[in-house]
Each structure stands twice: as C-alpha cells, then as structure tokens.
CSV table of C-alpha atoms in Angstrom, one decimal:
chain,number,residue,atom,x,y,z
A,22,UNK,CA,-7.0,-93.1,-30.3
A,23,UNK,CA,-6.0,-89.6,-31.7
A,24,UNK,CA,-6.7,-88.0,-28.2
A,25,UNK,CA,-4.2,-90.2,-26.6
A,26,UNK,CA,-1.6,-89.5,-29.2
A,27,UNK,CA,-2.3,-85.9,-28.6
A,28,UNK,CA,-1.8,-86.3,-25.0
A,29,UNK,CA,1.4,-88.2,-25.4
A,30,UNK,CA,2.8,-85.4,-27.7
A,31,UNK,CA,1.7,-82.9,-25.0
A,32,UNK,CA,3.6,-84.8,-22.4
A,33,UNK,CA,6.6,-84.8,-24.5
A,34,UNK,CA,6.6,-81.1,-24.3
A,35,UNK,CA,6.0,-80.1,-27.9
A,36,UNK,CA,3.9,-77.1,-28.6
A,37,UNK,CA,0.1,-77.6,-29.6
A,38,UNK,CA,0.7,-76.0,-33.0
A,39,UNK,CA,3.5,-78.5,-34.1
A,40,UNK,CA,1.2,-81.4,-32.8
A,41,UNK,CA,-1.6,-80.3,-35.0
A,42,UNK,CA,0.5,-79.9,-38.1
A,43,UNK,CA,2.1,-83.3,-37.5
A,44,UNK,CA,-1.4,-85.0,-37.3
A,45,UNK,CA,-2.6,-83.2,-40.3
A,46,UNK,CA,0.6,-84.0,-42.4
A,47,UNK,CA,-0.1,-87.7,-41.8
A,48,UNK,CA,-3.6,-87.5,-43.0
A,49,UNK,CA,-2.8,-85.4,-46.2
A,50,UNK,CA,-0.8,-88.1,-48.1
A,51,UNK,CA,-3.2,-88.6,-51.0
A,52,UNK,CA,-2.3,-90.4,-54.2
A,53,UNK,CA,-0.3,-88.3,-56.7
A,54,UNK,CA,-2.2,-86.7,-59.5
A,55,UNK,CA,-2.8,-89.0,-62.4
A,56,UNK,CA,-1.8,-86.7,-65.4
A,57,UNK,CA,1.9,-86.6,-64.4
A,58,UNK,CA,2.2,-90.3,-64.7
A,59,UNK,CA,1.2,-90.6,-68.4
A,60,UNK,CA,4.1,-90.6,-70.9
A,61,UNK,CA,4.3,-88.2,-73.8
A,62,UNK,CA,3.8,-91.1,-76.3
A,63,UNK,CA,0.5,-91.9,-75.1
A,64,UNK,CA,-0.7,-88.3,-75.3
A,65,UNK,CA,0.6,-88.0,-78.8
A,66,UNK,CA,-1.2,-91.2,-79.8
A,67,UNK,CA,-4.4,-89.8,-78.3
A,68,UNK,CA,-4.0,-86.6,-80.4
A,69,UNK,CA,-3.3,-88.5,-83.6
A,70,UNK,CA,-6.2,-90.9,-83.2
A,71,UNK,CA,-8.6,-87.9,-82.6
A,72,UNK,CA,-7.2,-86.2,-85.9
A,73,UNK,CA,-7.7,-89.5,-87.8
A,74,UNK,CA,-11.3,-89.8,-86.6
A,75,UNK,CA,-11.8,-86.2,-87.8
A,76,UNK,CA,-10.5,-86.7,-91.2
A,77,UNK,CA,-12.4,-89.9,-91.8
A,78,UNK,CA,-15.6,-88.1,-91.3
A,79,UNK,CA,-17.4,-86.4,-94.1
A,80,UNK,CA,-15.4,-83.4,-95.4
A,81,UNK,CA,-18.1,-80.9,-94.7
A,82,UNK,CA,-16.9,-78.8,-91.8
A,83,UNK,CA,-19.5,-78.0,-89.2
A,84,UNK,CA,-20.8,-74.5,-88.6
A,85,UNK,CA,-20.9,-73.8,-85.0
A,86,UNK,CA,-24.2,-75.0,-83.6
A,87,UNK,CA,-25.8,-73.3,-80.7
A,88,UNK,CA,-26.0,-75.5,-77.8
A,89,UNK,CA,-29.2,-74.4,-76.4
A,90,UNK,CA,-32.3,-75.5,-77.9
A,91,UNK,CA,-35.5,-73.5,-77.8
A,92,UNK,CA,-38.0,-75.7,-79.6
A,93,UNK,CA,-40.1,-78.4,-78.0
A,94,UNK,CA,-39.7,-80.6,-81.0
A,95,UNK,CA,-36.0,-80.9,-80.4
A,96,UNK,CA,-36.5,-82.0,-76.8
A,97,UNK,CA,-39.2,-84.7,-77.5
A,98,UNK,CA,-38.2,-88.1,-76.2
A,99,UNK,CA,-38.6,-89.9,-79.5
A,100,UNK,CA,-36.1,-87.7,-81.2
A,101,UNK,CA,-33.9,-89.9,-83.2
A,102,UNK,CA,-30.7,-88.1,-83.1
A,103,UNK,CA,-28.6,-90.8,-84.5
A,104,UNK,CA,-30.3,-91.6,-87.8
A,105,UNK,CA,-31.6,-88.1,-88.4
A,106,UNK,CA,-29.0,-85.6,-87.2
A,107,UNK,CA,-30.0,-82.0,-87.3
A,108,UNK,CA,-29.0,-80.6,-90.9
A,109,UNK,CA,-26.1,-78.3,-90.8
A,110,UNK,CA,-25.2,-75.7,-93.5
A,111,UNK,CA,-21.8,-76.6,-94.9
A,112,UNK,CA,-19.2,-73.9,-95.5
A,113,UNK,CA,-17.4,-75.3,-98.5
A,114,UNK,CA,-19.1,-76.7,-101.5
A,115,UNK,CA,-18.5,-80.2,-102.9
A,116,UNK,CA,-15.2,-80.5,-104.7
A,117,UNK,CA,-15.1,-80.4,-108.4
A,118,UNK,CA,-12.4,-80.9,-111.1
A,119,UNK,CA,-12.2,-78.9,-114.3
A,120,UNK,CA,-14.8,-76.7,-112.8
A,121,UNK,CA,-17.8,-78.9,-113.0
A,122,UNK,CA,-17.0,-82.5,-112.8
A,123,UNK,CA,-17.6,-83.7,-109.1
A,124,UNK,CA,-14.7,-85.2,-107.3
A,125,UNK,CA,-16.7,-88.4,-106.3
A,126,UNK,CA,-16.8,-89.6,-109.9
A,127,UNK,CA,-12.9,-89.5,-110.0
A,128,UNK,CA,-12.7,-91.3,-106.6
A,129,UNK,CA,-15.4,-93.8,-107.8
A,130,UNK,CA,-13.1,-94.8,-110.7
A,131,UNK,CA,-9.8,-94.6,-108.9
A,132,UNK,CA,-9.6,-98.2,-107.5
A,133,UNK,CA,-10.2,-99.7,-111.0
A,134,UNK,CA,-8.5,-97.3,-113.4
A,135,UNK,CA,-6.1,-95.2,-111.2
A,136,UNK,CA,-5.5,-91.5,-111.4
A,137,UNK,CA,-5.8,-91.0,-115.2
A,138,UNK,CA,-8.9,-93.2,-115.6
A,139,UNK,CA,-11.6,-90.5,-115.6
A,140,UNK,CA,-9.5,-88.3,-118.1
A,141,UNK,CA,-9.0,-91.1,-120.4
A,142,UNK,CA,-12.6,-91.9,-120.3
A,143,UNK,CA,-13.6,-88.3,-121.0
A,144,UNK,CA,-11.1,-88.0,-123.8
A,145,UNK,CA,-12.2,-91.2,-125.3
A,146,UNK,CA,-15.8,-90.3,-125.1
A,147,UNK,CA,-15.4,-87.0,-126.7
A,148,UNK,CA,-13.3,-88.4,-129.5
A,149,UNK,CA,-15.9,-91.1,-130.0
A,150,UNK,CA,-18.7,-88.4,-130.1
A,151,UNK,CA,-16.8,-86.2,-132.5
A,152,UNK,CA,-15.5,-88.9,-134.8
A,153,UNK,CA,-18.9,-90.5,-135.3
A,154,UNK,CA,-20.3,-87.0,-135.5
A,155,UNK,CA,-22.9,-87.7,-132.8
A,156,UNK,CA,-21.6,-84.3,-131.5
A,157,UNK,CA,-21.6,-82.2,-134.7
A,158,UNK,CA,-19.0,-79.5,-134.8
A,159,UNK,CA,-21.0,-76.9,-136.6
A,160,UNK,CA,-20.9,-73.2,-136.5
A,161,UNK,CA,-22.4,-73.0,-133.1
A,162,UNK,CA,-19.7,-75.1,-131.8
A,163,UNK,CA,-17.1,-72.6,-132.5
A,164,UNK,CA,-19.3,-69.9,-130.9
A,165,UNK,CA,-19.5,-72.1,-127.9
A,166,UNK,CA,-15.6,-72.4,-127.8
A,167,UNK,CA,-15.3,-68.6,-127.8
A,168,UNK,CA,-17.8,-68.1,-125.2
A,169,UNK,CA,-16.2,-70.9,-123.1
A,170,UNK,CA,-12.9,-69.2,-123.4
A,171,UNK,CA,-14.2,-65.9,-122.3
A,172,UNK,CA,-16.1,-67.5,-119.3
A,173,UNK,CA,-13.0,-69.4,-118.1
A,174,UNK,CA,-10.9,-66.2,-118.4
A,175,UNK,CA,-13.5,-64.1,-116.4
A,176,UNK,CA,-13.9,-66.7,-113.8
A,177,UNK,CA,-10.1,-67.2,-113.3
A,178,UNK,CA,-9.6,-63.4,-113.2
A,179,UNK,CA,-12.5,-61.9,-111.3
A,180,UNK,CA,-13.7,-64.9,-109.3
A,181,UNK,CA,-11.4,-64.7,-106.3
A,182,UNK,CA,-12.1,-61.1,-105.9
A,183,UNK,CA,-15.9,-61.3,-106.2
A,184,UNK,CA,-15.7,-64.3,-103.8
A,185,UNK,CA,-13.8,-62.4,-101.2
A,186,UNK,CA,-16.1,-59.3,-101.3
A,187,UNK,CA,-19.2,-61.3,-101.1
A,188,UNK,CA,-17.8,-63.4,-98.2
A,189,UNK,CA,-16.8,-60.3,-96.4
A,190,UNK,CA,-20.4,-59.0,-96.7
A,191,UNK,CA,-21.8,-62.2,-95.5
A,192,UNK,CA,-19.4,-62.2,-92.7
A,193,UNK,CA,-20.5,-58.6,-91.8
A,194,UNK,CA,-24.2,-59.6,-91.8
A,195,UNK,CA,-23.5,-62.6,-89.5
A,196,UNK,CA,-21.3,-60.5,-87.3
A,197,UNK,CA,-24.2,-58.1,-87.0
A,198,UNK,CA,-26.4,-60.9,-85.9
A,199,UNK,CA,-24.0,-62.2,-83.4
A,200,UNK,CA,-23.4,-58.6,-82.1
A,201,UNK,CA,-27.0,-58.0,-81.7
A,202,UNK,CA,-27.4,-61.2,-79.7
A,203,UNK,CA,-24.4,-60.4,-77.5
A,204,UNK,CA,-25.4,-56.8,-77.2
A,205,UNK,CA,-28.9,-58.0,-76.0
A,206,UNK,CA,-27.3,-60.2,-73.5
A,207,UNK,CA,-24.9,-57.5,-72.3
A,208,UNK,CA,-27.8,-55.1,-72.2
A,209,UNK,CA,-30.0,-57.4,-70.1
A,210,UNK,CA,-27.0,-58.1,-67.7
A,211,UNK,CA,-26.4,-54.4,-67.4
A,212,UNK,CA,-30.0,-53.7,-66.6
A,213,UNK,CA,-29.9,-56.5,-64.0
A,214,UNK,CA,-26.9,-54.8,-62.4
A,215,UNK,CA,-28.8,-51.4,-62.6
A,216,UNK,CA,-31.7,-53.1,-61.0
A,217,UNK,CA,-29.6,-54.5,-58.1
A,218,UNK,CA,-28.2,-51.0,-57.7
A,219,UNK,CA,-31.6,-49.5,-57.6
A,220,UNK,CA,-32.6,-52.0,-54.8
A,221,UNK,CA,-29.6,-51.1,-52.9
A,222,UNK,CA,-30.3,-47.4,-53.2
A,223,UNK,CA,-33.8,-48.0,-52.2
A,224,UNK,CA,-32.6,-49.6,-49.0
A,225,UNK,CA,-30.4,-46.6,-48.7
A,226,UNK,CA,-33.7,-44.5,-48.9
A,227,UNK,CA,-34.7,-45.9,-45.4
A,228,UNK,CA,-31.3,-45.0,-43.8
A,229,UNK,CA,-31.6,-41.6,-45.5
A,230,UNK,CA,-35.1,-41.2,-44.1
A,231,UNK,CA,-33.8,-42.0,-40.4
A,232,UNK,CA,-31.0,-39.6,-41.0
A,233,UNK,CA,-33.5,-37.0,-42.0
A,234,UNK,CA,-35.6,-37.6,-39.0
A,235,UNK,CA,-32.7,-37.4,-36.7
A,236,UNK,CA,-31.7,-34.2,-38.4
A,237,UNK,CA,-35.1,-32.6,-37.7
A,238,UNK,CA,-35.1,-33.8,-34.2
A,239,UNK,CA,-31.7,-32.2,-33.7
A,240,UNK,CA,-32.9,-28.9,-35.2
A,241,UNK,CA,-35.9,-29.0,-32.9
A,242,UNK,CA,-33.6,-29.5,-30.0
A,243,UNK,CA,-31.4,-26.6,-31.1
A,244,UNK,CA,-34.4,-24.4,-31.4
A,245,UNK,CA,-35.7,-25.4,-28.0
A,246,UNK,CA,-32.4,-24.7,-26.5
A,247,UNK,CA,-32.1,-21.3,-28.2
A,248,UNK,CA,-35.5,-20.3,-26.9
A,249,UNK,CA,-34.6,-21.5,-23.5
A,250,UNK,CA,-31.5,-19.2,-23.5
A,251,UNK,CA,-33.5,-16.4,-24.8
A,252,UNK,CA,-36.0,-16.8,-21.9
A,253,UNK,CA,-33.1,-16.8,-19.4
A,254,UNK,CA,-31.7,-13.7,-20.9
A,255,UNK,CA,-35.0,-11.8,-21.0
A,256,UNK,CA,-35.8,-12.7,-17.4
A,257,UNK,CA,-32.4,-11.6,-16.3
A,258,UNK,CA,-32.8,-8.3,-18.2
A,259,UNK,CA,-36.1,-7.7,-16.5
A,260,UNK,CA,-34.7,-8.5,-13.1
A,261,UNK,CA,-31.7,-6.3,-13.7
A,262,UNK,CA,-34.0,-3.6,-14.7
A,263,UNK,CA,-36.0,-3.9,-11.4
A,264,UNK,CA,-32.6,-4.0,-9.6
A,265,UNK,CA,-31.4,-0.7,-11.3
A,266,UNK,CA,-34.8,0.9,-10.7
A,267,UNK,CA,-34.5,0.1,-6.9
A,268,UNK,CA,-31.0,1.3,-6.8
A,269,UNK,CA,-31.8,4.5,-8.5
A,270,UNK,CA,-34.7,4.9,-6.2
A,271,UNK,CA,-32.7,4.6,-3.1
A,272,UNK,CA,-30.0,6.8,-4.4
A,273,UNK,CA,-32.4,9.5,-5.3
A,274,UNK,CA,-34.2,9.1,-1.9
A,275,UNK,CA,-31.0,9.4,-0.1
A,276,UNK,CA,-29.9,12.5,-2.1
A,277,UNK,CA,-33.0,14.0,-1.5
A,278,UNK,CA,-33.1,13.3,2.1
A,279,UNK,CA,-29.5,14.7,2.5
A,280,UNK,CA,-30.3,17.8,0.5
A,281,UNK,CA,-33.4,18.3,2.5
A,282,UNK,CA,-31.7,17.9,5.8
A,283,UNK,CA,-29.0,20.2,4.8
A,284,UNK,CA,-31.2,22.7,3.6
A,285,UNK,CA,-33.3,22.6,6.7
A,286,UNK,CA,-30.3,22.8,8.8
A,287,UNK,CA,-28.9,25.6,6.9
A,288,UNK,CA,-32.1,27.4,7.1
A,289,UNK,CA,-32.5,26.8,10.7
A,290,UNK,CA,-29.2,28.6,11.4
A,291,UNK,CA,-30.5,32.1,12.5
A,292,UNK,CA,-28.2,35.1,12.0
A,293,UNK,CA,-27.5,35.3,15.8
A,294,UNK,CA,-26.5,31.8,15.9
A,295,UNK,CA,-24.3,32.3,13.0
A,296,UNK,CA,-22.6,35.3,14.5
A,297,UNK,CA,-22.0,33.4,17.8
A,298,UNK,CA,-20.6,30.4,16.1
A,299,UNK,CA,-18.2,32.5,14.1
A,300,UNK,CA,-17.2,34.6,17.2
A,301,UNK,CA,-16.5,31.2,18.9
A,302,UNK,CA,-14.5,30.0,15.9
A,303,UNK,CA,-12.4,33.1,15.9
A,304,UNK,CA,-11.8,32.7,19.6
A,305,UNK,CA,-10.8,29.2,19.3
A,306,UNK,CA,-8.5,30.0,16.5
A,307,UNK,CA,-6.9,32.9,18.5
A,308,UNK,CA,-6.5,30.5,21.4
A,309,UNK,CA,-4.9,27.9,19.1
A,310,UNK,CA,-2.7,30.5,17.3
A,311,UNK,CA,0.0,31.2,20.0
A,312,UNK,CA,0.2,27.4,20.5
A,313,UNK,CA,1.4,26.5,17.0
B,116,UNK,CA,-49.8,-86.7,-101.6
B,117,UNK,CA,-50.1,-83.1,-102.7
B,118,UNK,CA,-47.6,-80.5,-103.7
B,119,UNK,CA,-46.1,-78.4,-100.8
B,120,UNK,CA,-47.1,-81.0,-98.3
B,121,UNK,CA,-44.7,-83.1,-96.1
B,122,UNK,CA,-44.2,-86.7,-97.0
B,123,UNK,CA,-46.6,-88.8,-94.9
B,124,UNK,CA,-43.8,-90.6,-93.1
B,125,UNK,CA,-42.3,-87.4,-91.7
B,126,UNK,CA,-42.8,-87.0,-88.1
B,127,UNK,CA,-41.4,-83.7,-86.6
B,128,UNK,CA,-41.0,-85.1,-83.1
B,129,UNK,CA,-38.8,-88.0,-84.3
B,130,UNK,CA,-37.1,-86.6,-87.4
B,131,UNK,CA,-36.6,-82.9,-86.2
B,132,UNK,CA,-36.6,-80.2,-88.8
B,133,UNK,CA,-37.6,-81.1,-92.2
B,134,UNK,CA,-34.6,-81.8,-94.6
B,135,UNK,CA,-36.0,-81.9,-98.2
B,136,UNK,CA,-32.9,-83.9,-99.3
B,137,UNK,CA,-33.7,-86.8,-97.0
B,138,UNK,CA,-35.9,-89.8,-97.5
B,139,UNK,CA,-38.2,-90.3,-94.6
B,140,UNK,CA,-39.7,-93.6,-95.5
B,141,UNK,CA,-38.4,-97.1,-94.6
B,142,UNK,CA,-34.9,-97.4,-95.6
B,143,UNK,CA,-34.2,-100.0,-98.4
B,144,UNK,CA,-31.1,-101.7,-99.6
B,145,UNK,CA,-29.1,-99.2,-101.7
B,146,UNK,CA,-28.8,-100.1,-105.3
B,147,UNK,CA,-25.0,-100.6,-105.2
B,148,UNK,CA,-25.4,-103.4,-102.5
B,149,UNK,CA,-28.3,-105.4,-104.0
B,150,UNK,CA,-27.3,-108.9,-104.8
B,151,UNK,CA,-28.2,-110.2,-108.2
B,152,UNK,CA,-30.7,-112.6,-106.9
B,153,UNK,CA,-32.6,-109.9,-105.1
B,154,UNK,CA,-32.7,-107.6,-108.1
B,155,UNK,CA,-36.1,-108.7,-109.2
B,156,UNK,CA,-37.7,-108.1,-105.7
B,157,UNK,CA,-35.9,-104.9,-105.4
B,158,UNK,CA,-37.3,-103.6,-108.6
B,159,UNK,CA,-40.6,-104.9,-107.7
B,160,UNK,CA,-40.6,-102.7,-104.5
B,161,UNK,CA,-40.1,-99.5,-106.4
B,162,UNK,CA,-43.2,-97.6,-107.1
B,163,UNK,CA,-43.9,-94.8,-109.9
B,164,UNK,CA,-45.6,-92.4,-107.6
B,165,UNK,CA,-42.4,-91.7,-105.8
B,166,UNK,CA,-40.7,-90.5,-108.7
B,167,UNK,CA,-41.5,-86.7,-108.3
B,168,UNK,CA,-40.4,-87.1,-104.6
B,169,UNK,CA,-37.1,-88.7,-105.9
B,170,UNK,CA,-36.5,-85.9,-108.3
B,171,UNK,CA,-37.1,-83.3,-105.8
B,172,UNK,CA,-34.8,-84.9,-103.2
B,173,UNK,CA,-32.1,-85.3,-105.9
B,174,UNK,CA,-32.4,-81.6,-106.7
B,175,UNK,CA,-32.3,-80.6,-102.9
B,176,UNK,CA,-29.2,-82.9,-102.4
B,177,UNK,CA,-27.4,-81.2,-105.3
B,178,UNK,CA,-28.4,-77.8,-103.9
B,179,UNK,CA,-27.1,-78.6,-100.4
B,180,UNK,CA,-24.0,-79.8,-101.8
B,181,UNK,CA,-23.0,-77.1,-104.4
B,182,UNK,CA,-25.4,-74.2,-104.3
B,183,UNK,CA,-26.2,-73.5,-100.7
B,184,UNK,CA,-22.9,-73.7,-98.9
B,185,UNK,CA,-21.6,-70.4,-97.6
B,186,UNK,CA,-18.5,-70.3,-99.9
B,187,UNK,CA,-19.7,-71.6,-103.2
B,188,UNK,CA,-17.6,-71.0,-106.4
B,189,UNK,CA,-18.4,-71.2,-109.9
B,190,UNK,CA,-19.0,-75.0,-110.0
B,191,UNK,CA,-22.9,-75.1,-109.7
B,192,UNK,CA,-23.3,-72.7,-112.5
B,193,UNK,CA,-20.8,-74.6,-114.7
B,194,UNK,CA,-22.6,-77.8,-113.9
B,195,UNK,CA,-25.9,-76.0,-114.8
B,196,UNK,CA,-24.5,-74.8,-118.1
B,197,UNK,CA,-23.2,-78.2,-119.0
B,198,UNK,CA,-26.3,-79.9,-118.0
B,199,UNK,CA,-28.4,-77.5,-120.1
B,200,UNK,CA,-26.0,-77.9,-123.0
B,201,UNK,CA,-26.5,-81.7,-122.9
B,202,UNK,CA,-30.3,-81.4,-122.5
B,203,UNK,CA,-30.8,-78.9,-125.3
B,204,UNK,CA,-28.4,-80.7,-127.6
B,205,UNK,CA,-30.3,-83.9,-127.1
B,206,UNK,CA,-33.6,-82.2,-127.8
B,207,UNK,CA,-32.2,-80.6,-131.0
B,208,UNK,CA,-30.2,-83.7,-132.1
B,209,UNK,CA,-32.7,-84.4,-134.9
B,210,UNK,CA,-31.9,-81.0,-136.4
B,211,UNK,CA,-28.2,-81.3,-135.8
B,212,UNK,CA,-27.8,-84.5,-137.7
B,213,UNK,CA,-28.5,-82.5,-140.9
B,214,UNK,CA,-25.5,-80.4,-140.2
B,215,UNK,CA,-22.9,-83.1,-140.2
B,216,UNK,CA,-19.7,-82.1,-141.9
B,217,UNK,CA,-19.1,-85.6,-143.5
B,218,UNK,CA,-21.5,-88.1,-144.7
B,219,UNK,CA,-19.5,-91.4,-143.9
B,220,UNK,CA,-17.8,-92.1,-140.7
B,221,UNK,CA,-15.5,-94.8,-139.4
C-alpha cells in the first residue's frame, strides 16, 4: 500500500525527498506528553500530601543510608524488613521541656488537661511534697539550689558554643571517612584509566616495533646503495687510470718515435748534402728574388 | 540465658542487625490496650525471668533516644541527675525524716 502511494506521488512529479518527509510526518503523530496536561492544582496537592506523610512519621530524621548492602544477612530471603527495619542513628535527641522532662509526657496529658496540665501537676506535686515535708528542705536543699543555679547558668552560657565545636569535630571526622571512600573510588577509577592507557600504549608498542623494523630496512637499503655507488666510482677510477695510462703510453711512444726519426734524419744529412741543399736553396731564392 | 548472649528468639537472617532496644519474642498486646477482662490473663503471661532483659531494653531505649543521637544536648545528663537525686533521696529518706523543720503538718 505504501509503495503504491509512493508511486502515485512520484507520478505527480514531487521530488523523492518531499515524498519521504510526507510519509514520515503522517507516522509521527504520537499522543502528546502526559505532564503538560496536569493542572498546577493537582501538582500542589501531590506535594502537600507528601509533606503531610513525612510529618506524620516519627520525628527522628533519617541519616543517609547507603543503598548498597555488603552483608549476606541483609539479603537473606526471610529478612523481615517491615517489622524489623534496619536501626538508624537519629541526629536530634528526644525533645524535653525544662531541660529534663520528656515532651511525650506533656503530649500524653494534653487531651485531658490541656497545655497547663503537666505544669499544674508538677506544681501541685512539689507543693504537696514540701508542705507535708515528705521532701525536707534542709541545709542540703539550699546547697542543691545554688548548684542548680550554677549548672543552669553554665549550660545556658557555654552549651551552644561547646555543642557547635563538638558538632564541627564530628562533622570533620565523618567528612574524612567520606573523603577516604570517595578518594578510594576516584583512585580506583584513575588506575582503571591508567590501565586502559597502558593497554593502548602496549598496542602502540607493536606499531613502534614495525616502524623500527622498517627503519632498519631503510638503513640497510641506504647502505647497500651507498656501497653500490662506491663500487661504481672505484671501478670508474680504475678504468680511467687504465685509459690515462694507455694515452700516456701512446703519447710517449709517438713523441719518442718522432724524436728518433728526426734525430736519425738529422744525423743522416751529410755535410755534402747539407751544402748542396743550401746552394740549391740560395739559387731558388735568387731565382725568386727578381720575380717579387 | 546468660549475660552477653543474644536472646534465643533473635535470628540474624530474619531480624537483621541486633538492636538491644527491641524485643524479639512474640509480640503481646501493649498494656495500654489491654481490656479489663483480659487483665488477669495478661498478667499471667508475664514471667519473672524476663525482667533483666526488660530493664536492659529500657536502658537501651533511653540511650537511643537521648544519649546516642549525633547532636545531643544537656537533657540526658539532667535526667540522670534528677534520677539519681530521686533514688538517693528515697534511699536516705529514713534519715531525712529526722531533719524536718516542723513537727506537725496540715
């Protein structure tokens, strides 16, 4: 079916590229993305419900738990995660009022007695104990009051500072643990990278070896050619020498022969011949002289 | 059961790491939810040999809540002081009675 459509479009004279884009456009009409359809109200309600769920839970905030488990006990099938969750170290302690009375006692009495209930209870109880002298206010009591005042003053004044310095020290220790762990991971990754590089360079060693072999072959070739040229020049020198020797020989022979011939001829000229020749020459000259 | 041993109902594979503040036996109805009619049977189910364990678990629960969190304040020490005051006052009460300032009280 598609092919016939293609052919029809071809017949109509459209270019092949526009045909392809037309067909693909028809296929691409997928449903629009779901997120854009939701209204902001639904998103807000989602966020608020999540917040509410978090506040209803126990107040103890969770310390970050590592997601990977390294112990076989954790991964056993019978592990009852629901009823026996993994214990977590809380960051903040339980809330107290007046420095030592747990908040839960106040919350326990709140439905029946309201906000002032526990304070009234405390006041009434102390009044009863002091009035009936079940709690005797003897001299140690006044010592206790003085000590209590000093303790309260010290806690209020130096407490936050000491708390912050100790917190900072704990944070430094934990940071050093985290840094050690992260550092080890980074180190291992780096050594992995270096290992890969070493493998690559080992491969490169092969190429280096080939290049060196080629180099040596080239050097051998160059030496061979140099020696060939030397042979050629030496042979030429020797041949030239022979040539020169032959030339010199012929030259010397010629010269010697000429000299010898001349000497012999000169020697063979007797004085009578010489006089006759001279006379003849003079006569010739005399004959020529009037002509000039 | 000896000192320093795990409770017999603790099983590492089911319960995970040991938490000394948890009771690993069979869960019973909490005392706040016991009906008056069941009170007798509930009391009957308690046994004396579990008291040291209960004390230990209570101590560890207090520890987990106040002493061992990362950012504790002065609260656990104040609670300790008040607790010691109460205990030692009650121990010495017999002596204190003689230090009363008045003889007759309303």
